Amino acid sequence: MQPLCVDTSFLVDLWVEYYPPDMSPELWNKIIPDLIEGGYFFAPHEVFQELSGKEADLKKWAQQYRKMFRKPDLETCIHLKEILKVCPGSVDRF
């Protein structure tokens, strides 16, 4: 199984539009947590920060699964630097 790195809009759309927790509790309480635990479902650390202004219940869920939010490693930073050379401004800089 290939790991899946998700962004803020993916999580919000999944939560609000496609599979809300009241309609798909197994997805949010079993399937995704199992994928997180196995290292197959994750997001950049910045996604957790971006959830602050989004759905309050999604932010609360995310707090339970902080493990899924990863800080970039050296290899990722090198790739990001190359992307920014070609597409400047495509990533917010803090």
mmCIF file of N, CA and C in Angstrom:
data_model
loop_
_atom_site.group_PDB
_atom_site.id
_atom_site.type_symbol
_atom_site.label_atom_id
_atom_site.label_comp_id
_atom_site.label_asym_id
_atom_site.label_seq_id
_atom_site.Cartn_x
_atom_site.Cartn_y
_atom_site.Cartn_z
ATOM 1 N N MET A 1 0.839 -1.170 0.000
ATOM 2 C CA MET A 1 0.000 0.000 0.000
ATOM 3 C C MET A 1 0.890 1.241 0.000
ATOM 4 N N GLN A 2 0.562 2.206 -0.855
ATOM 5 C CA GLN A 2 1.303 3.459 -0.931
ATOM 6 C C GLN A 2 0.788 4.439 0.129
ATOM 7 N N PRO A 3 1.694 5.139 0.800
ATOM 8 C CA PRO A 3 1.259 6.159 1.752
ATOM 9 C C PRO A 3 0.524 7.292 1.042
ATOM 10 N N LEU A 4 -0.362 7.939 1.764
ATOM 11 C CA LEU A 4 -1.132 9.057 1.223
ATOM 12 C C LEU A 4 -0.878 10.292 2.077
ATOM 13 N N CYS A 5 -0.293 11.307 1.456
ATOM 14 C CA CYS A 5 -0.072 12.590 2.119
ATOM 15 C C CYS A 5 -1.213 13.508 1.704
ATOM 16 N N VAL A 6 -1.953 14.013 2.675
ATOM 17 C CA VAL A 6 -3.137 14.826 2.387
ATOM 18 C C VAL A 6 -2.913 16.274 2.797
ATOM 19 N N ASP A 7 -3.712 17.154 2.182
ATOM 20 C CA ASP A 7 -3.639 18.570 2.544
ATOM 21 C C ASP A 7 -4.912 18.985 3.273
ATOM 22 N N THR A 8 -4.982 20.239 3.639
ATOM 23 C CA THR A 8 -6.111 20.750 4.413
ATOM 24 C C THR A 8 -7.428 20.588 3.670
ATOM 25 N N SER A 9 -7.435 20.939 2.391
ATOM 26 C CA SER A 9 -8.693 20.865 1.637
ATOM 27 C C SER A 9 -9.184 19.429 1.515
ATOM 28 N N PHE A 10 -8.270 18.480 1.406
ATOM 29 C CA PHE A 10 -8.670 17.072 1.364
ATOM 30 C C PHE A 10 -9.422 16.696 2.640
ATOM 31 N N LEU A 11 -8.842 17.023 3.782
ATOM 32 C CA LEU A 11 -9.474 16.675 5.055
ATOM 33 C C LEU A 11 -10.820 17.376 5.240
ATOM 34 N N VAL A 12 -10.857 18.667 4.929
ATOM 35 C CA VAL A 12 -12.104 19.427 5.101
ATOM 36 C C VAL A 12 -13.182 18.891 4.166
ATOM 37 N N ASP A 13 -12.835 18.669 2.893
ATOM 38 C CA ASP A 13 -13.823 18.135 1.949
ATOM 39 C C ASP A 13 -14.312 16.756 2.375
ATOM 40 N N LEU A 14 -13.404 15.897 2.814
ATOM 41 C CA LEU A 14 -13.798 14.564 3.263
ATOM 42 C C LEU A 14 -14.744 14.656 4.459
ATOM 43 N N TRP A 15 -14.413 15.542 5.399
ATOM 44 C CA TRP A 15 -15.179 15.719 6.641
ATOM 45 C C TRP A 15 -16.559 16.336 6.381
ATOM 46 N N VAL A 16 -16.597 17.362 5.531
ATOM 47 C CA VAL A 16 -17.819 18.134 5.335
ATOM 48 C C VAL A 16 -18.673 17.619 4.186
ATOM 49 N N GLU A 17 -18.062 17.372 3.042
ATOM 50 C CA GLU A 17 -18.808 17.091 1.815
ATOM 51 C C GLU A 17 -19.058 15.611 1.537
ATOM 52 N N TYR A 18 -18.037 14.800 1.676
ATOM 53 C CA TYR A 18 -18.119 13.434 1.156
ATOM 54 C C TYR A 18 -18.413 12.356 2.200
ATOM 55 N N TYR A 19 -17.720 12.401 3.334
ATOM 56 C CA TYR A 19 -17.896 11.369 4.350
ATOM 57 C C TYR A 19 -17.957 11.991 5.741
ATOM 58 N N PRO A 20 -19.000 12.766 6.041
ATOM 59 C CA PRO A 20 -19.089 13.365 7.380
ATOM 60 C C PRO A 20 -19.100 12.272 8.457
ATOM 61 N N PRO A 21 -18.549 12.560 9.616
ATOM 62 C CA PRO A 21 -18.440 11.552 10.660
ATOM 63 C C PRO A 21 -19.763 10.936 11.099
ATOM 64 N N ASP A 22 -20.844 11.699 11.045
ATOM 65 C CA ASP A 22 -22.125 11.112 11.451
ATOM 66 C C ASP A 22 -22.643 10.098 10.428
ATOM 67 N N MET A 23 -22.175 10.207 9.189
ATOM 68 C CA MET A 23 -22.585 9.271 8.141
ATOM 69 C C MET A 23 -21.565 8.139 7.961
ATOM 70 N N SER A 24 -20.312 8.391 8.344
ATOM 71 C CA SER A 24 -19.226 7.430 8.133
ATOM 72 C C SER A 24 -18.346 7.315 9.372
ATOM 73 N N PRO A 25 -18.925 6.946 10.504
ATOM 74 C CA PRO A 25 -18.116 6.917 11.731
ATOM 75 C C PRO A 25 -16.958 5.922 11.666
ATOM 76 N N GLU A 26 -17.141 4.818 10.964
ATOM 77 C CA GLU A 26 -16.055 3.827 10.893
ATOM 78 C C GLU A 26 -14.828 4.388 10.168
ATOM 79 N N LEU A 27 -15.063 5.223 9.174
ATOM 80 C CA LEU A 27 -13.954 5.844 8.450
ATOM 81 C C LEU A 27 -13.098 6.681 9.398
ATOM 82 N N TRP A 28 -13.750 7.521 10.200
ATOM 83 C CA TRP A 28 -13.037 8.462 11.071
ATOM 84 C C TRP A 28 -12.569 7.843 12.387
ATOM 85 N N ASN A 29 -13.235 6.777 12.843
ATOM 86 C CA ASN A 29 -12.902 6.174 14.141
ATOM 87 C C ASN A 29 -12.084 4.896 14.043
ATOM 88 N N LYS A 30 -12.023 4.300 12.849
ATOM 89 C CA LYS A 30 -11.311 3.027 12.705
ATOM 90 C C LYS A 30 -10.361 3.028 11.504
ATOM 91 N N ILE A 31 -10.919 3.284 10.303
ATOM 92 C CA ILE A 31 -10.126 3.120 9.082
ATOM 93 C C ILE A 31 -8.970 4.128 9.021
ATOM 94 N N ILE A 32 -9.279 5.410 9.106
ATOM 95 C CA ILE A 32 -8.213 6.412 9.036
ATOM 96 C C ILE A 32 -7.250 6.283 10.216
ATOM 97 N N PRO A 33 -7.732 6.124 11.458
ATOM 98 C CA PRO A 33 -6.767 5.927 12.556
ATOM 99 C C PRO A 33 -5.843 4.727 12.343
ATOM 100 N N ASP A 34 -6.363 3.638 11.799
ATOM 101 C CA ASP A 34 -5.503 2.474 11.515
ATOM 102 C C ASP A 34 -4.454 2.812 10.460
ATOM 103 N N LEU A 35 -4.856 3.580 9.436
ATOM 104 C CA LEU A 35 -3.901 4.001 8.406
ATOM 105 C C LEU A 35 -2.840 4.938 8.989
ATOM 106 N N ILE A 36 -3.260 5.824 9.877
ATOM 107 C CA ILE A 36 -2.312 6.722 10.551
ATOM 108 C C ILE A 36 -1.315 5.896 11.356
ATOM 109 N N GLU A 37 -1.825 4.968 12.125
ATOM 110 C CA GLU A 37 -0.967 4.123 12.968
ATOM 111 C C GLU A 37 0.037 3.338 12.125
ATOM 112 N N GLY A 38 -0.391 2.899 10.948
ATOM 113 C CA GLY A 38 0.496 2.152 10.056
ATOM 114 C C GLY A 38 1.436 3.030 9.246
ATOM 115 N N GLY A 39 1.287 4.359 9.364
ATOM 116 C CA GLY A 39 2.145 5.273 8.629
ATOM 117 C C GLY A 39 1.721 5.500 7.192
ATOM 118 N N TYR A 40 0.484 5.113 6.861
ATOM 119 C CA TYR A 40 0.004 5.220 5.483
ATOM 120 C C TYR A 40 -0.837 6.459 5.201
ATOM 121 N N PHE A 41 -1.192 7.215 6.210
ATOM 122 C CA PHE A 41 -2.047 8.395 6.055
ATOM 123 C C PHE A 41 -1.434 9.486 6.906
ATOM 124 N N PHE A 42 -0.982 10.552 6.259
ATOM 125 C CA PHE A 42 -0.335 11.619 7.011
ATOM 126 C C PHE A 42 -0.508 12.950 6.289
ATOM 127 N N ALA A 43 -0.097 14.008 6.957
ATOM 128 C CA ALA A 43 -0.194 15.360 6.415
ATOM 129 C C ALA A 43 0.980 16.170 6.943
ATOM 130 N N PRO A 44 1.364 17.209 6.203
ATOM 131 C CA PRO A 44 2.395 18.104 6.735
ATOM 132 C C PRO A 44 1.919 18.784 8.011
ATOM 133 N N HIS A 45 2.858 19.124 8.857
ATOM 134 C CA HIS A 45 2.556 19.788 10.124
ATOM 135 C C HIS A 45 1.729 21.063 9.922
ATOM 136 N N GLU A 46 1.970 21.764 8.823
ATOM 137 C CA GLU A 46 1.262 23.009 8.541
ATOM 138 C C GLU A 46 -0.244 22.790 8.402
ATOM 139 N N VAL A 47 -0.646 21.601 7.967
ATOM 140 C CA VAL A 47 -2.078 21.307 7.819
ATOM 141 C C VAL A 47 -2.773 21.408 9.172
ATOM 142 N N PHE A 48 -2.138 20.908 10.209
ATOM 143 C CA PHE A 48 -2.732 21.010 11.548
ATOM 144 C C PHE A 48 -2.958 22.470 11.914
ATOM 145 N N GLN A 49 -1.972 23.319 11.604
ATOM 146 C CA GLN A 49 -2.104 24.752 11.897
ATOM 147 C C GLN A 49 -3.259 25.368 11.098
ATOM 148 N N GLU A 50 -3.398 24.967 9.838
ATOM 149 C CA GLU A 50 -4.449 25.515 8.980
ATOM 150 C C GLU A 50 -5.846 25.101 9.444
ATOM 151 N N LEU A 51 -5.953 23.996 10.133
ATOM 152 C CA LEU A 51 -7.262 23.538 10.603
ATOM 153 C C LEU A 51 -7.830 24.436 11.695
ATOM 154 N N SER A 52 -7.011 25.295 12.255
ATOM 155 C CA SER A 52 -7.486 26.192 13.317
ATOM 156 C C SER A 52 -8.663 27.038 12.876
ATOM 157 N N GLY A 53 -8.661 27.462 11.625
ATOM 158 C CA GLY A 53 -9.735 28.309 11.140
ATOM 159 C C GLY A 53 -10.835 27.544 10.423
ATOM 160 N N LYS A 54 -10.806 26.243 10.493
ATOM 161 C CA LYS A 54 -11.765 25.414 9.771
ATOM 162 C C LYS A 54 -12.779 24.805 10.739
ATOM 163 N N GLU A 55 -13.360 23.726 10.340
ATOM 164 C CA GLU A 55 -14.354 23.015 11.139
ATOM 165 C C GLU A 55 -13.828 22.707 12.548
ATOM 166 N N ALA A 56 -14.508 23.170 13.553
ATOM 167 C CA ALA A 56 -14.067 22.960 14.948
ATOM 168 C C ALA A 56 -14.010 21.477 15.305
ATOM 169 N N ASP A 57 -14.993 20.712 14.857
ATOM 170 C CA ASP A 57 -15.002 19.280 15.174
ATOM 171 C C ASP A 57 -13.870 18.534 14.473
ATOM 172 N N LEU A 58 -13.521 18.964 13.267
ATOM 173 C CA LEU A 58 -12.396 18.352 12.562
ATOM 174 C C LEU A 58 -11.096 18.665 13.292
ATOM 175 N N LYS A 59 -10.943 19.878 13.754
ATOM 176 C CA LYS A 59 -9.754 20.249 14.520
ATOM 177 C C LYS A 59 -9.653 19.400 15.785
ATOM 178 N N LYS A 60 -10.787 19.188 16.446
ATOM 179 C CA LYS A 60 -10.812 18.353 17.656
ATOM 180 C C LYS A 60 -10.399 16.919 17.319
ATOM 181 N N TRP A 61 -10.904 16.387 16.201
ATOM 182 C CA TRP A 61 -10.522 15.043 15.759
ATOM 183 C C TRP A 61 -9.017 15.003 15.491
ATOM 184 N N ALA A 62 -8.513 16.019 14.793
ATOM 185 C CA ALA A 62 -7.094 16.072 14.436
ATOM 186 C C ALA A 62 -6.203 16.096 15.683
ATOM 187 N N GLN A 63 -6.662 16.733 16.742
ATOM 188 C CA GLN A 63 -5.873 16.789 17.972
ATOM 189 C C GLN A 63 -5.663 15.394 18.553
ATOM 190 N N GLN A 64 -6.618 14.505 18.330
ATOM 191 C CA GLN A 64 -6.478 13.123 18.808
ATOM 192 C C GLN A 64 -5.445 12.351 17.994
ATOM 193 N N TYR A 65 -5.165 12.806 16.772
ATOM 194 C CA TYR A 65 -4.284 12.081 15.858
ATOM 195 C C TYR A 65 -3.110 12.948 15.424
ATOM 196 N N ARG A 66 -2.524 13.657 16.379
ATOM 197 C CA ARG A 66 -1.395 14.552 16.094
ATOM 198 C C ARG A 66 -0.243 13.814 15.426
ATOM 199 N N LYS A 67 -0.178 12.519 15.643
ATOM 200 C CA LYS A 67 0.891 11.700 15.059
ATOM 201 C C LYS A 67 0.904 11.792 13.532
ATOM 202 N N MET A 68 -0.257 12.047 12.921
ATOM 203 C CA MET A 68 -0.327 12.065 11.456
ATOM 204 C C MET A 68 0.305 13.317 10.860
ATOM 205 N N PHE A 69 0.529 14.361 11.670
ATOM 206 C CA PHE A 69 1.044 15.629 11.164
ATOM 207 C C PHE A 69 2.557 15.655 11.343
ATOM 208 N N ARG A 70 3.249 15.615 10.215
ATOM 209 C CA ARG A 70 4.707 15.471 10.228
ATOM 210 C C ARG A 70 5.416 16.746 9.797
ATOM 211 N N LYS A 71 6.537 17.003 10.443
ATOM 212 C CA LYS A 71 7.410 18.086 10.009
ATOM 213 C C LYS A 71 8.244 17.544 8.844
ATOM 214 N N PRO A 72 8.570 18.408 7.882
ATOM 215 C CA PRO A 72 9.317 17.925 6.714
ATOM 216 C C PRO A 72 10.733 17.515 7.087
ATOM 217 N N ASP A 73 11.203 16.453 6.431
ATOM 218 C CA ASP A 73 12.575 16.018 6.633
ATOM 219 C C ASP A 73 13.474 16.726 5.611
ATOM 220 N N LEU A 74 14.763 16.470 5.670
ATOM 221 C CA LEU A 74 15.728 17.140 4.800
ATOM 222 C C LEU A 74 15.430 16.864 3.328
ATOM 223 N N GLU A 75 15.136 15.624 2.989
ATOM 224 C CA GLU A 75 14.861 15.269 1.591
ATOM 225 C C GLU A 75 13.648 16.041 1.057
ATOM 226 N N THR A 76 12.611 16.160 1.862
ATOM 227 C CA THR A 76 11.418 16.906 1.458
ATOM 228 C C THR A 76 11.763 18.371 1.243
ATOM 229 N N CYS A 77 12.556 18.947 2.121
ATOM 230 C CA CYS A 77 12.939 20.359 1.982
ATOM 231 C C CYS A 77 13.742 20.583 0.706
ATOM 232 N N ILE A 78 14.600 19.646 0.355
ATOM 233 C CA ILE A 78 15.379 19.761 -0.877
ATOM 234 C C ILE A 78 14.450 19.742 -2.090
ATOM 235 N N HIS A 79 13.473 18.819 -2.097
ATOM 236 C CA HIS A 79 12.512 18.753 -3.207
ATOM 237 C C HIS A 79 11.666 20.026 -3.272
ATOM 238 N N LEU A 80 11.260 20.518 -2.131
ATOM 239 C CA LEU A 80 10.458 21.744 -2.098
ATOM 240 C C LEU A 80 11.248 22.921 -2.670
ATOM 241 N N LYS A 81 12.510 22.996 -2.357
ATOM 242 C CA LYS A 81 13.354 24.061 -2.883
ATOM 243 C C LYS A 81 13.395 24.004 -4.414
ATOM 244 N N GLU A 82 13.495 22.823 -4.961
ATOM 245 C CA GLU A 82 13.507 22.656 -6.418
ATOM 246 C C GLU A 82 12.161 23.060 -7.032
ATOM 247 N N ILE A 83 11.074 22.689 -6.387
ATOM 248 C CA ILE A 83 9.737 23.063 -6.870
ATOM 249 C C ILE A 83 9.582 24.574 -6.868
ATOM 250 N N LEU A 84 10.060 25.209 -5.809
ATOM 251 C CA LEU A 84 9.922 26.663 -5.700
ATOM 252 C C LEU A 84 10.748 27.412 -6.738
ATOM 253 N N LYS A 85 11.819 26.794 -7.234
ATOM 254 C CA LYS A 85 12.574 27.415 -8.313
ATOM 255 C C LYS A 85 11.724 27.502 -9.576
ATOM 256 N N VAL A 86 10.929 26.467 -9.822
ATOM 257 C CA VAL A 86 10.099 26.401 -11.026
ATOM 258 C C VAL A 86 8.767 27.118 -10.821
ATOM 259 N N CYS A 87 8.215 27.011 -9.626
ATOM 260 C CA CYS A 87 6.889 27.588 -9.315
ATOM 261 C C CYS A 87 6.974 28.479 -8.081
ATOM 262 N N PRO A 88 7.656 29.619 -8.190
ATOM 263 C CA PRO A 88 7.755 30.480 -7.009
ATOM 264 C C PRO A 88 6.383 30.946 -6.554
ATOM 265 N N GLY A 89 6.208 31.007 -5.248
ATOM 266 C CA GLY A 89 4.930 31.474 -4.702
ATOM 267 C C GLY A 89 3.880 30.383 -4.568
ATOM 268 N N SER A 90 4.216 29.148 -4.933
ATOM 269 C CA SER A 90 3.216 28.071 -4.857
ATOM 270 C C SER A 90 3.039 27.538 -3.438
ATOM 271 N N VAL A 91 3.938 27.900 -2.545
ATOM 272 C CA VAL A 91 3.870 27.459 -1.150
ATOM 273 C C VAL A 91 4.014 28.682 -0.271
ATOM 274 N N ASP A 92 3.147 28.794 0.736
ATOM 275 C CA ASP A 92 3.265 29.891 1.692
ATOM 276 C C ASP A 92 4.539 29.715 2.511
ATOM 277 N N ARG A 93 5.254 30.785 2.676
ATOM 278 C CA ARG A 93 6.447 30.748 3.530
ATOM 279 C C ARG A 93 6.114 31.456 4.828
ATOM 280 N N PHE A 94 6.502 30.882 5.921
ATOM 281 C CA PHE A 94 6.176 31.439 7.238
ATOM 282 C C PHE A 94 7.224 32.410 7.662
#
